[in-house]
Coordinates of C-alpha atoms in Angstrom, one line a residue:
X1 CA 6.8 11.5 -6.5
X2 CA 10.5 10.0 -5.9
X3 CA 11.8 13.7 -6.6
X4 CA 9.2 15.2 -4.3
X5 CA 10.0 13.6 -1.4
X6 CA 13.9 13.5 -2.0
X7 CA 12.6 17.1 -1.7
X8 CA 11.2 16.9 1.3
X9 CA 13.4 14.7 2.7
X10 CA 16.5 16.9 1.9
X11 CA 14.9 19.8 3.2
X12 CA 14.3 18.3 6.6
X13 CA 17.6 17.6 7.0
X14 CA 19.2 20.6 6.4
X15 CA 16.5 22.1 9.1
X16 CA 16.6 19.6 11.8
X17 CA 19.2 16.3 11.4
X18 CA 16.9 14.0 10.0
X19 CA 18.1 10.2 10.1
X20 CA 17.1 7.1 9.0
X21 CA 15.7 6.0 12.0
X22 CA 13.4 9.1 12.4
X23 CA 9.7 7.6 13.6
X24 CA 7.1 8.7 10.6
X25 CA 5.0 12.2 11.6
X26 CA 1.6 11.6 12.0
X27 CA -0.3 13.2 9.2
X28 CA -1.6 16.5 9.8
X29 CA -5.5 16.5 9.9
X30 CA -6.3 20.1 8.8
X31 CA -4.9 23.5 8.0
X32 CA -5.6 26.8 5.8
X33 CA -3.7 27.8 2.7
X34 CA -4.2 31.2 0.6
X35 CA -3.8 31.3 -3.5
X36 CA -3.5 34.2 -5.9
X37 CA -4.2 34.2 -9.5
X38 CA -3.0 36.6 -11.8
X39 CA -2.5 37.7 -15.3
X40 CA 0.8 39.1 -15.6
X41 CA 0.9 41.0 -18.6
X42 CA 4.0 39.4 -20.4
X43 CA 3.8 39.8 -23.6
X44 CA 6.6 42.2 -25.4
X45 CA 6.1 45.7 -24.4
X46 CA 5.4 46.8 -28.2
X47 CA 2.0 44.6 -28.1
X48 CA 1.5 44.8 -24.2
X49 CA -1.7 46.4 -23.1
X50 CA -0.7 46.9 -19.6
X51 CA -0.4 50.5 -18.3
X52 CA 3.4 50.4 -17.2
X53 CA 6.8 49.2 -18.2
X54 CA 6.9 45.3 -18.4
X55 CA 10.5 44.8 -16.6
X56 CA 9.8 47.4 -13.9
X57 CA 6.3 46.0 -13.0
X58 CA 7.1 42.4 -13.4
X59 CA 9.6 42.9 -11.0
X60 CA 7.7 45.1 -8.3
X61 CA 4.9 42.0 -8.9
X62 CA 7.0 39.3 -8.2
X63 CA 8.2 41.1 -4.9
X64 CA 5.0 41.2 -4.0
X65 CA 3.3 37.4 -4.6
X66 CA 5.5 36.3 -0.9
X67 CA 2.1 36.5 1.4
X68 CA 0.4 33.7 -0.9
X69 CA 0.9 30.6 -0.5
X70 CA -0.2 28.9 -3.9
X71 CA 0.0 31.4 -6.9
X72 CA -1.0 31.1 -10.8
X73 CA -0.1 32.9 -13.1
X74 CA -0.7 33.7 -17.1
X75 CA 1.2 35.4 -19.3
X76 CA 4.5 34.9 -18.2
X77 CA 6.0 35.2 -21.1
X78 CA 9.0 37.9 -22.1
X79 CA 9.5 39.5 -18.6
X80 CA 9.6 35.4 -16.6
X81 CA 13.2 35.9 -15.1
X82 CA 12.1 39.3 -13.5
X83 CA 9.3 38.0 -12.2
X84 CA 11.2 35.3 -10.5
X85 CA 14.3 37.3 -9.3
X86 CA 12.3 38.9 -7.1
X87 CA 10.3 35.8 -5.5
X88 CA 10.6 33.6 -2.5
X89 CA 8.6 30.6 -2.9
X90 CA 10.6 27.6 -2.3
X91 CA 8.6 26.0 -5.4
X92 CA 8.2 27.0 -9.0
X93 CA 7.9 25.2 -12.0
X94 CA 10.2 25.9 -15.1
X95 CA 9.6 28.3 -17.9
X96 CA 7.8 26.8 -21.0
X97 CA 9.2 30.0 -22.8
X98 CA 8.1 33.6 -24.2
X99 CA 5.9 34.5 -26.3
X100 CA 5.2 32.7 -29.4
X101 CA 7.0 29.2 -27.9
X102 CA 5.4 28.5 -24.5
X103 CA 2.2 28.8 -22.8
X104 CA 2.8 31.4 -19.7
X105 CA 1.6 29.7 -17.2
X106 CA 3.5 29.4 -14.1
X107 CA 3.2 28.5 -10.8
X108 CA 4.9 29.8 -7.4
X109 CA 4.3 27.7 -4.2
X110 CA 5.3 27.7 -0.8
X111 CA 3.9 23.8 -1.0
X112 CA 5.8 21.0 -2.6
X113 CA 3.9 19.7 -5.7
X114 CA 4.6 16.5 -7.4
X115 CA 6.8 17.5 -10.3
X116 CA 6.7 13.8 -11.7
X117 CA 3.1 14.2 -12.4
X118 CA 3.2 17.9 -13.2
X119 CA 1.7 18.2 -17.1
X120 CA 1.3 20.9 -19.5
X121 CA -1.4 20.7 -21.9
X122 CA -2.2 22.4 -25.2
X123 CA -5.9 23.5 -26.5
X124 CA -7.2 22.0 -29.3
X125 CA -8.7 24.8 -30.4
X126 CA -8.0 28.6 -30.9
X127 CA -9.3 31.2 -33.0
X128 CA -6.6 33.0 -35.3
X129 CA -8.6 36.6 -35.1
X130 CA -8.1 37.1 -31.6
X131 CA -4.3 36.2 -31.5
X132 CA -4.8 32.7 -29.4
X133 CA -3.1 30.3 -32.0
X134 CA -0.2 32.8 -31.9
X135 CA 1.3 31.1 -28.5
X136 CA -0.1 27.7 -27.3
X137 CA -2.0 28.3 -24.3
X138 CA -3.7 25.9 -22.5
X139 CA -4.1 25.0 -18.9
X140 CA -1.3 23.1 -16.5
X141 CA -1.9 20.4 -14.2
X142 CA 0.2 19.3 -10.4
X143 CA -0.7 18.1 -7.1
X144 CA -0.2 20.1 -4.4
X145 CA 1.2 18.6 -1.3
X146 CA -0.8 19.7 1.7
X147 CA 0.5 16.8 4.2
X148 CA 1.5 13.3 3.9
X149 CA -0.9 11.6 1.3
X150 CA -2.9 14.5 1.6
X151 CA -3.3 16.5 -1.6
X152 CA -5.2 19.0 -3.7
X153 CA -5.1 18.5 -7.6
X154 CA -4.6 22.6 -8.9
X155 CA -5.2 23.3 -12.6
X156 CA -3.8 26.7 -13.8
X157 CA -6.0 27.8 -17.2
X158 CA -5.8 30.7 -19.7
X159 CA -8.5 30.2 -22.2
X160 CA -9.3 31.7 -25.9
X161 CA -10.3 35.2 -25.6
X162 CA -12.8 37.2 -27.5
X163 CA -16.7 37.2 -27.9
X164 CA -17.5 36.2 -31.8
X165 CA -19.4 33.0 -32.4
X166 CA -16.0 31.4 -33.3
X167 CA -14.3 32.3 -30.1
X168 CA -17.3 31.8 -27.9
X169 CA -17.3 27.9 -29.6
X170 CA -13.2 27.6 -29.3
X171 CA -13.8 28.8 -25.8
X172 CA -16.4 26.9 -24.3
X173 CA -14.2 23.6 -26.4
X174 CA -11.7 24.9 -24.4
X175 CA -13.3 24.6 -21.1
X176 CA -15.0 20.8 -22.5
X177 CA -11.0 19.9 -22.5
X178 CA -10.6 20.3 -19.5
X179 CA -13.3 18.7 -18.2
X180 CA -12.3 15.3 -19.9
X181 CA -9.0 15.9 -18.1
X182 CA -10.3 16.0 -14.9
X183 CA -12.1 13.3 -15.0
X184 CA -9.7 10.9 -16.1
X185 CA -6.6 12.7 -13.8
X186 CA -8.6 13.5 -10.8
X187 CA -11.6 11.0 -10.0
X188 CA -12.1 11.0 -6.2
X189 CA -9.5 14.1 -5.6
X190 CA -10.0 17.6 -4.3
X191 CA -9.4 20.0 -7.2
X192 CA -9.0 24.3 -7.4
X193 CA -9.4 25.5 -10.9
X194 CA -8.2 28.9 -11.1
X195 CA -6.9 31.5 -14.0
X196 CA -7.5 33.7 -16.4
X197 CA -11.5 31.9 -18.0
X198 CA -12.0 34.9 -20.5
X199 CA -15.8 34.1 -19.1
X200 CA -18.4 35.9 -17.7
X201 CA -21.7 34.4 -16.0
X202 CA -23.5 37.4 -17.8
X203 CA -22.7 36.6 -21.1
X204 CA -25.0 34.2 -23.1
X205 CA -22.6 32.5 -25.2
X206 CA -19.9 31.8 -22.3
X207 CA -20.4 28.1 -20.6
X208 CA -18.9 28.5 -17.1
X209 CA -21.5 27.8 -15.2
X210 CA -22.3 24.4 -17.1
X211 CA -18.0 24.1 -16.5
X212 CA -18.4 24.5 -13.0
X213 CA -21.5 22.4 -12.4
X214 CA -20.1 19.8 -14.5
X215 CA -16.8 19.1 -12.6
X216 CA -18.7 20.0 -9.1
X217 CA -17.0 23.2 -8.4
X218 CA -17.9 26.0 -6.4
X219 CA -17.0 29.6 -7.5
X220 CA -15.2 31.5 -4.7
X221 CA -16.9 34.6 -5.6
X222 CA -20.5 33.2 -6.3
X223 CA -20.3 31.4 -3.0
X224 CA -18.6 34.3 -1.0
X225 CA -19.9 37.7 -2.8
X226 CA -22.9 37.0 -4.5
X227 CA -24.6 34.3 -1.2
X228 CA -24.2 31.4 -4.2
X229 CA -26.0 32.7 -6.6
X230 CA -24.5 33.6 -10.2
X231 CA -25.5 36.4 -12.4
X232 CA -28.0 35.3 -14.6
X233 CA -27.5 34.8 -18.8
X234 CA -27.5 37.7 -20.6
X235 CA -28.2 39.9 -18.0
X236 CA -25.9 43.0 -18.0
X237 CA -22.1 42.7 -17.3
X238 CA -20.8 43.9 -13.8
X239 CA -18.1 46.0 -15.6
X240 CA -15.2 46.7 -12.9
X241 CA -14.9 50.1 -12.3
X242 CA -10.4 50.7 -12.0
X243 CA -11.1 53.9 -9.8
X244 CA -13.6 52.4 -7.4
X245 CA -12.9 49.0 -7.5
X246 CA -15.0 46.7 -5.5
X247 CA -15.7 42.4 -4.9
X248 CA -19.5 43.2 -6.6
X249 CA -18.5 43.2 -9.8
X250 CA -17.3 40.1 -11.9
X251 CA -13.5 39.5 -13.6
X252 CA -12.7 36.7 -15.9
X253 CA -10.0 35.3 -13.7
X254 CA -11.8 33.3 -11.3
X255 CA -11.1 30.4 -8.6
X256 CA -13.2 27.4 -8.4
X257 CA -12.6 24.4 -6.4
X258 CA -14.2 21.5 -4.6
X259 CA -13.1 19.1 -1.4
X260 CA -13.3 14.8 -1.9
X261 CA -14.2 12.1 0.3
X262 CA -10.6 12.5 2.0
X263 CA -10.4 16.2 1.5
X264 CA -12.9 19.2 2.4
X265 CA -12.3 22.3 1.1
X266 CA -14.1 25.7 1.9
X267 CA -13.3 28.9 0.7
X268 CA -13.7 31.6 3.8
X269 CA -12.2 34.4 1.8
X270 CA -12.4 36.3 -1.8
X271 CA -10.6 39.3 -2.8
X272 CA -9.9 41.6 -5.7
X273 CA -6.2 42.6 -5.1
X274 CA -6.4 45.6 -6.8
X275 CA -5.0 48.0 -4.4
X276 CA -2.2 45.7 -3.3
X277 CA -0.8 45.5 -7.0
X278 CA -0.4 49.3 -7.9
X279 CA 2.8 51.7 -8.4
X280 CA 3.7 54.2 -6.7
X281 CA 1.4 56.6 -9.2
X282 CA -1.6 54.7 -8.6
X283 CA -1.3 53.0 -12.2
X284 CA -2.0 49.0 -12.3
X285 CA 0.9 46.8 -12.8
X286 CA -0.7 44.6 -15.4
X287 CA -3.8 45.1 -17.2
X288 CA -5.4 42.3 -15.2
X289 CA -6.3 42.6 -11.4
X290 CA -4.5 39.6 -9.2
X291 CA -8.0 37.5 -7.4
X292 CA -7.1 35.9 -4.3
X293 CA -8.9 33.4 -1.5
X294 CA -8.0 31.7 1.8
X295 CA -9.1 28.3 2.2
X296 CA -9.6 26.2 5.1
X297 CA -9.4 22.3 4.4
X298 CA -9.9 18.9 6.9
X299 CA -9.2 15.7 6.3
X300 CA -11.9 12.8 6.5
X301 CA -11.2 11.2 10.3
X302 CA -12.2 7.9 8.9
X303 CA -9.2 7.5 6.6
X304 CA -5.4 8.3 5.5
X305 CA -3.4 7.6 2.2
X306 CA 0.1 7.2 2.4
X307 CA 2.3 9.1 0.1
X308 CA 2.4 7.4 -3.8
X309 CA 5.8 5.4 -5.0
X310 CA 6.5 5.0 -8.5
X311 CA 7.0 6.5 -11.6
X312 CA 4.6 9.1 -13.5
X313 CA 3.3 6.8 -16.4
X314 CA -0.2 5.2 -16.8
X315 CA -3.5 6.0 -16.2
X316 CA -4.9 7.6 -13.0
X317 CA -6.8 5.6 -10.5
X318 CA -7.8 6.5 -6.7
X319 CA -10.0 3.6 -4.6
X320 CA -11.1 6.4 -2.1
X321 CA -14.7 6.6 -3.8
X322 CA -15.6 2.7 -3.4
X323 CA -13.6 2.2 0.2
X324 CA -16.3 2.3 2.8
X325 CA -15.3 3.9 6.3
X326 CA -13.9 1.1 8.5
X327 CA -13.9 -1.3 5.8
X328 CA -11.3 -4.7 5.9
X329 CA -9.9 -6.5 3.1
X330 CA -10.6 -10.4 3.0
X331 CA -8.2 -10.9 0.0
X332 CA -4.8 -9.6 -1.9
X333 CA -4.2 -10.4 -4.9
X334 CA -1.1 -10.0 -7.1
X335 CA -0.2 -10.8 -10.6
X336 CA 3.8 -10.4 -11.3
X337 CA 6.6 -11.6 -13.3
X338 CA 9.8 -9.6 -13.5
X339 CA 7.5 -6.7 -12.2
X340 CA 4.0 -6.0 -11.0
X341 CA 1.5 -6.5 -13.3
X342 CA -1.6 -6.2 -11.6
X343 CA -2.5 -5.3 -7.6
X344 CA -6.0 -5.9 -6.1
X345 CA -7.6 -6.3 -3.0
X346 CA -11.0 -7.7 -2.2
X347 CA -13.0 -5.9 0.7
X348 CA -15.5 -7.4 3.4
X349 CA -18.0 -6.3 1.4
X350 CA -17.6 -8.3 -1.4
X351 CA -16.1 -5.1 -3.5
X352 CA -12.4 -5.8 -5.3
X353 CA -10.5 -3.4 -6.5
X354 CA -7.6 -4.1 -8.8
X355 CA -5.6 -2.1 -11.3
X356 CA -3.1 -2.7 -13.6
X357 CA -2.3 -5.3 -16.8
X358 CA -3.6 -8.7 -17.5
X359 CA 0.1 -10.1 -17.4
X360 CA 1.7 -12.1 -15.3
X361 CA 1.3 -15.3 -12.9
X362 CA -1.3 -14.5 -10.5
X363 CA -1.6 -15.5 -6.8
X364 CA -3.2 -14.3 -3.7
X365 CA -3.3 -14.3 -0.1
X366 CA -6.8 -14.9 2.2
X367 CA -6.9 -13.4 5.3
X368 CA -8.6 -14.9 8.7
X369 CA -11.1 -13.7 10.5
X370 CA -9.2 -10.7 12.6
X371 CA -6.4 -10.4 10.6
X372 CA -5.7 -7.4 8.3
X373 CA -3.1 -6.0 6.2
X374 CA -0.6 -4.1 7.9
X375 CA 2.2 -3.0 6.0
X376 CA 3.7 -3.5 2.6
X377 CA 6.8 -2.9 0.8
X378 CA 7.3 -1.7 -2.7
X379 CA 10.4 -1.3 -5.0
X380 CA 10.7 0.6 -8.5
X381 CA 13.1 0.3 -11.5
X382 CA 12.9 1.5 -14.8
X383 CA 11.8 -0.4 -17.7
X384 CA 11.9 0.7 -21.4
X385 CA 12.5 4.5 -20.0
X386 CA 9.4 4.4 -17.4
X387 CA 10.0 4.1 -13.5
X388 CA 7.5 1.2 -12.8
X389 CA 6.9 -0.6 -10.3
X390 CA 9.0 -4.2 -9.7
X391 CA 8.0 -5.6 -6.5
X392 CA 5.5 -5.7 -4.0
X393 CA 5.0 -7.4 -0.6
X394 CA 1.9 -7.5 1.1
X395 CA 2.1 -8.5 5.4
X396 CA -0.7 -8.9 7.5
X397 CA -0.7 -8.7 11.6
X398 CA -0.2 -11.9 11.9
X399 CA 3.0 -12.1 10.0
X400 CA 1.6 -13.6 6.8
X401 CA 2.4 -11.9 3.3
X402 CA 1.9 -12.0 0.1
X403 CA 5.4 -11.5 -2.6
X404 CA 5.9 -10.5 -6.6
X405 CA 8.1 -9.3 -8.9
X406 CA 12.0 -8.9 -8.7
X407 CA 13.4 -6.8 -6.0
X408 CA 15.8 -4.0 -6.7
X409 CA 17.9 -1.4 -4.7
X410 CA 15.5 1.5 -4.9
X411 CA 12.6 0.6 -2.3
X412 CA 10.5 1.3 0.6
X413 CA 8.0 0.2 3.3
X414 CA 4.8 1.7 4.4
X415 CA 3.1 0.7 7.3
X416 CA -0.2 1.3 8.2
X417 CA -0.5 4.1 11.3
X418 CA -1.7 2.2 15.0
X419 CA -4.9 1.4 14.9
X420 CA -5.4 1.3 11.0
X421 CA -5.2 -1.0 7.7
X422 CA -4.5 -1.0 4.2
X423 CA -7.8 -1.5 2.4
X424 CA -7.8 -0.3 -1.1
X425 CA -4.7 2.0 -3.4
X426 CA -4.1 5.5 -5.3
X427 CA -1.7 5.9 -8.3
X428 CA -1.1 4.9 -11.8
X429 CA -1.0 2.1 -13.8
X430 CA -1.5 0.5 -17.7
X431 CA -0.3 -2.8 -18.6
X432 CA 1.7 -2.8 -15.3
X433 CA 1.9 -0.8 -12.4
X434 CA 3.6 2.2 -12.3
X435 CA 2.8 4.1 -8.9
X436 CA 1.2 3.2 -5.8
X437 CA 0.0 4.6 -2.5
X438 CA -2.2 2.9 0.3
X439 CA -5.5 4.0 1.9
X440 CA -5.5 3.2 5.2
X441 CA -8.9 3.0 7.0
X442 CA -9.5 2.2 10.8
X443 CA -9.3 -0.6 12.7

């Protein structure tokens, strides 16, 4: 998070003199973004079964991704470099490596992501007869930064291909994986799932439908082509026809997604990009069609989070499920020695919520009727190679606080917006605390 908004912060400087002394924008309350998907072919030419040359096509592809703001792609192997020599976005992660080495998935933004957090992640399972434990694919995980505190956990997949019993089992394992992940990396967050599945609703042995109702996620297709209903099991496959095509008929790569309590999400548009990703001659520039769709997104008027501070260790953990709207903590507690061991706050309604170790000498703060938590200020170090976090110090409207841990040079202060509170946290923690941010509910 500490790289992301030295990011940020750099970037606003450059653009329009930002100083230290710069008032805090509010947080933007809504907004649209538009994503692409897309299997890129990259495998060496010799065992590529794309219809044109990989370095020519790659390139012409990557020249053409600029109009989306979010984009996946899978196979990004051999041909990587060409397919980012010719892209804009302000935001891409690294290379894992060709074929053989690294996954291929990528991602292209024209939104920051949080590159402390970003995670790559192997399948434990693959099936050697249809080439899938040749290179480790798997699926990628990063939040996407759609304003301050604001964000959209995206997951980028390329799953075991093929239809015997043995890839059908490594598949659907595949998609269980997944599902763990999310719920242990992103409780309480809005998520878009979108790649290359290798799935189709028609086929009996494929299990993204139970994926997608599982995790909550609505299918951008289902929803906007077929009026939210999927094709049924077993019934015949809606084969693509590459000289007519049209939305009706169904691709593996798909788009999925769902909005939180902070965060709606709604897709408004779905398209096959077929006829955008062609050469010259009409022939397709991968052997996959690119699936794109626009999204409109709000945030919930009862509450803000700040932006998270700390290091990218530790479990996941987000209060936003179990804070009411409006609701006012009654107690802060801390637990610290050297460093933060534990945070919690108790909320009018009895609820506390606390995350972190069992270490430490604990102490807490009561607050009076009408008083509230309005600020806090939080510095990180580095302990035993992980950024953690070292002090905290709670203050409440009426100038009491609440101090632990040893201060350092590398800090900062949130304070709640006018007219708001702190009343419960998102971020990361194990036998300390490693990250915070704040939710802020009204006043």
């Amino acid at each position: 998070m500490r790289r992301l908004l030295a990011t940020l912060a750099a970037a606003a400087a450059a653009l329009g003199g930002l100083t230290a002394a710069a008032p805090t924008a509010a947080a933007a309350d809504s907004g649209t973004f538009h994503v692409l998907t897309y299997n890129v072919a990259g495998l060496p030419e010799s065992l590529s079964s794309a219809p044109t040359p990989r370095e020519s096509s790659t390139t012409t592809i990557g020249g053409r991704l600029g109009p989306y703001d979010i984009v996946h792609v899978q196979e990004d192997f051999n041909y990587h470099a060409y397919l980012y020599a010719a892209d804009s976005h302000p935001y891409r992660t690294p290379t894992s490596g060709g074929a053989g080495i690294g996954s291929g998935l990528n991602t292209l933004s024209g939104l920051p992501y949080d590159t402390d957090d970003f995670e790559r992640v192997h399948w434990n399972s693959c099936q050697y007869d249809s080439g899938d434990c040749l290179t480790p694919k798997g699926f990628t995980f990063m939040r996407e930064r759609l304003a301050e505190g604001v964000y959209v956990d995206f997951y980028n997949l390329h799953t075991n291909a093929g239809t015997n019993d043995g890839d059908l089992a490594s598949r659907a394992d595949n998609l269980n994986q997944l599902t763990d992940f999310i719920k242990t990396h992103s409780a309480g967050n809005a998520v878009v799932v979108m790649g290359d599945t290798n799935t189709r609703y028609t086929r009996s042995g494929d299990t993204i439908a139970e994926f997608a109702a599982t995790n909550g996620l609505t299918d951008a297709w289902v929803q906007l082509i077929r009026g939210g209903t999927p094709p049924a099991k077993g019934s015949d496959a809606l084969v693509c026809d590459e000289n007519a095509i049209t939305n009706t008929c169904e691709v593996v790569d798909k788009i999925l997604y769902r909005g939180s309590k902070l965060v709606s999400l709604n897709a408004t548009s779905y398209n096959n990009e077929h006829a955008t990703f062609l050469t010259d001659d009409g022939l397709m520039l991968s052997d996959h069609d690119p699936i794109t769709a626009s999204f409109t997104w709000s945030r919930n008027s009862a509450f803000q989070l700040s932006d998270q501070f700390g290091g990218p260790h530790g479990d996941y953990y987000n209060d936003i499920d179990s804070v009411p709207a409006g609701a006012r903590a009654t107690s802060i507690q801390l637990s610290s020695g050297s460093r933060v061991d534990r945070i919690g706050v108790t909320l009018s309604n009895g609820t506390t919520l606390a995350h972190g170790g069992t270490g430490g000498t604990a102490s807490s703060l009561t607050l009076g009727s009408g008083e509230y938590v309005s600020g806090a200020q939080l510095c990180q170090g580095v302990k035993d190679g992980h950024t953690r976090i070292f002090y905290a110090k709670f203050t409440t409207n009426l100038g009491h606080t609440l101090t632990g841990g040893t201060s350092t040079s590398d800090c900062v202060t949130r304070t709640a917006p006018s007219g708001w509170q702190i009343a419960g946290f998102h971020g990361r923690s194990g036998d300390e605390v490693d990250k915070i941010g704040f939710i802020y509910t009204k006043r």
